[in-house]
Amino acid sequence: PRQPAKTLWYDRPRYVYLEFCVEDSRDVKVDFEEQRLVFSCKNADGVEFYNEINLYARINSKDSREKRSDRSITCFMRKWKEKVAWPRITKENIKPAWLSVDFDNWRDWEGDEEVERAMVEQYAEV
């Protein structure tokens, strides 16, 4: 049986970030499409996780990436229209139970572009 992974998200001027909270993930697959993201993996116990998100707005799928760590898989999706805030991650105005705003990383954008660029570069190095 598949189940959705607990997911946190936050918005930045150039990217939207998603974190799928799965420890010891394996067989990680992330498909970035222009208006959809499909995520799947298994954990150490063999539990299958699957999330499909119809995105609020278009992304540049070729400039979107994921980074796996021991505790989660972080995706950063390049917005098609930069500096346009996303009020939510989903196209539909409904919030699935497994999806939450990452308030630890949510903040006003002012002067945030340098911080964001540094974060993306840090991810890209791995």
Short mmCIF file of C-alpha atoms in Angstrom, two decimals:
data_model
loop_
_atom_site.label_atom_id
_atom_site.label_comp_id
_atom_site.label_asym_id
_atom_site.label_seq_id
_atom_site.Cartn_x
_atom_site.Cartn_y
_atom_site.Cartn_z
CA PRO A 1 0.00 0.00 0.00
CA ARG A 2 1.22 3.47 -0.88
CA GLN A 3 0.83 6.49 1.32
CA PRO A 4 1.65 10.18 0.88
CA ALA A 5 4.83 11.50 2.47
CA LYS A 6 4.48 14.37 4.92
CA THR A 7 5.41 17.42 2.86
CA LEU A 8 6.52 20.93 3.77
CA TRP A 9 6.71 23.79 1.28
CA TYR A 10 7.74 27.43 1.09
CA ASP A 11 7.91 30.15 -1.49
CA ARG A 12 10.84 32.32 -2.62
CA PRO A 13 11.23 34.89 -5.43
CA ARG A 14 12.78 32.45 -7.94
CA TYR A 15 12.02 29.00 -6.54
CA VAL A 16 9.36 27.06 -4.69
CA TYR A 17 10.75 24.54 -2.22
CA LEU A 18 9.17 21.24 -1.23
CA GLU A 19 10.51 18.88 1.40
CA PHE A 20 9.27 15.30 1.47
CA CYS A 21 9.89 14.05 5.00
CA VAL A 22 10.98 10.43 4.53
CA GLU A 23 13.90 9.07 6.54
CA ASP A 24 16.33 6.60 4.95
CA SER A 25 14.66 6.92 1.55
CA ARG A 26 15.59 4.76 -1.40
CA ASP A 27 14.40 4.35 -4.99
CA VAL A 28 13.66 8.08 -4.99
CA LYS A 29 11.96 9.33 -8.16
CA VAL A 30 11.00 12.94 -8.75
CA ASP A 31 9.35 13.92 -12.01
CA PHE A 32 9.17 17.65 -12.59
CA GLU A 33 6.58 18.60 -15.20
CA GLU A 34 5.52 22.07 -16.22
CA GLN A 35 2.48 22.09 -13.90
CA ARG A 36 2.88 18.89 -11.91
CA LEU A 37 5.31 17.14 -9.61
CA VAL A 38 5.27 13.40 -8.97
CA PHE A 39 7.34 12.02 -6.09
CA SER A 40 7.84 8.43 -5.02
CA CYS A 41 10.23 6.45 -2.85
CA LYS A 42 10.45 3.72 -0.26
CA ASN A 43 11.75 3.93 3.30
CA ALA A 44 13.97 1.43 5.13
CA ASP A 45 10.88 -0.57 6.15
CA GLY A 46 9.78 -0.91 2.54
CA VAL A 47 6.81 1.45 2.90
CA GLU A 48 6.02 3.10 -0.44
CA PHE A 49 5.42 6.83 -0.51
CA TYR A 50 3.74 8.62 -3.39
CA ASN A 51 2.75 12.27 -3.80
CA GLU A 52 1.32 13.91 -6.86
CA ILE A 53 0.88 17.67 -6.84
CA ASN A 54 -0.84 19.70 -9.53
CA LEU A 55 1.11 22.92 -9.12
CA TYR A 56 -0.32 26.37 -8.58
CA ALA A 57 1.65 27.81 -11.51
CA ARG A 58 4.12 26.74 -14.18
CA ILE A 59 7.70 25.80 -13.35
CA ASN A 60 10.80 25.39 -15.48
CA SER A 61 11.17 21.62 -15.19
CA LYS A 62 14.67 21.66 -16.73
CA ASP A 63 15.94 24.01 -14.01
CA SER A 64 14.33 22.17 -11.08
CA ARG A 65 16.19 19.68 -8.92
CA GLU A 66 16.00 17.48 -5.87
CA LYS A 67 18.49 16.67 -3.15
CA ARG A 68 18.25 13.60 -0.97
CA SER A 69 19.47 13.55 2.64
CA ASP A 70 19.09 10.93 5.38
CA ARG A 71 15.94 12.62 6.67
CA SER A 72 14.17 14.03 3.63
CA ILE A 73 14.16 14.83 -0.07
CA THR A 74 14.17 18.56 -0.86
CA CYS A 75 12.97 19.77 -4.24
CA PHE A 76 13.54 23.24 -5.55
CA MET A 77 11.42 24.17 -8.52
CA ARG A 78 12.32 27.14 -10.68
CA LYS A 79 9.32 29.39 -11.17
CA TRP A 80 8.34 30.25 -14.71
CA LYS A 81 7.42 33.75 -13.54
CA GLU A 82 9.97 34.97 -11.01
CA LYS A 83 9.01 37.33 -8.21
CA VAL A 84 5.37 36.28 -8.36
CA ALA A 85 4.26 34.93 -5.00
CA TRP A 86 2.49 31.60 -4.80
CA PRO A 87 -0.30 31.78 -2.20
CA ARG A 88 -0.38 27.96 -2.19
CA ILE A 89 1.48 25.07 -3.83
CA THR A 90 -1.56 23.30 -5.28
CA LYS A 91 -3.59 24.30 -8.31
CA GLU A 92 -6.81 23.48 -6.48
CA ASN A 93 -7.67 25.59 -3.46
CA ILE A 94 -7.66 22.59 -1.14
CA LYS A 95 -5.01 21.56 1.35
CA PRO A 96 -4.27 17.84 1.59
CA ALA A 97 -3.72 16.59 5.15
CA TRP A 98 -0.10 15.65 4.33
CA LEU A 99 0.85 19.15 3.12
CA SER A 100 1.98 22.01 5.39
CA VAL A 101 3.69 25.36 5.07
CA ASP A 102 7.29 25.27 6.30
CA PHE A 103 7.06 28.24 8.65
CA ASP A 104 10.71 27.83 9.70
CA ASN A 105 11.73 28.83 6.18
CA TRP A 106 8.83 31.11 5.24
CA ARG A 107 9.72 34.80 5.35
CA ASP A 108 9.29 38.07 3.55
CA TRP A 109 11.18 38.31 0.32
CA GLU A 110 12.80 41.66 0.76
CA GLY A 111 16.54 41.35 0.23
CA ASP A 112 16.17 37.58 0.04
CA GLU A 113 17.55 36.94 -3.44
CA GLU A 114 21.17 36.60 -2.32
CA VAL A 115 20.20 34.13 0.40
CA GLU A 116 18.17 32.14 -2.10
CA ARG A 117 20.98 32.09 -4.66
CA ALA A 118 23.40 30.81 -2.00
CA MET A 119 20.97 28.05 -1.00
CA VAL A 120 20.51 26.88 -4.59
CA GLU A 121 24.25 26.89 -5.21
CA GLN A 122 24.81 24.89 -2.05
CA TYR A 123 22.29 22.27 -3.24
CA ALA A 124 23.72 22.21 -6.75
CA GLU A 125 27.21 21.36 -5.48
CA VAL A 126 26.14 18.01 -4.11
#
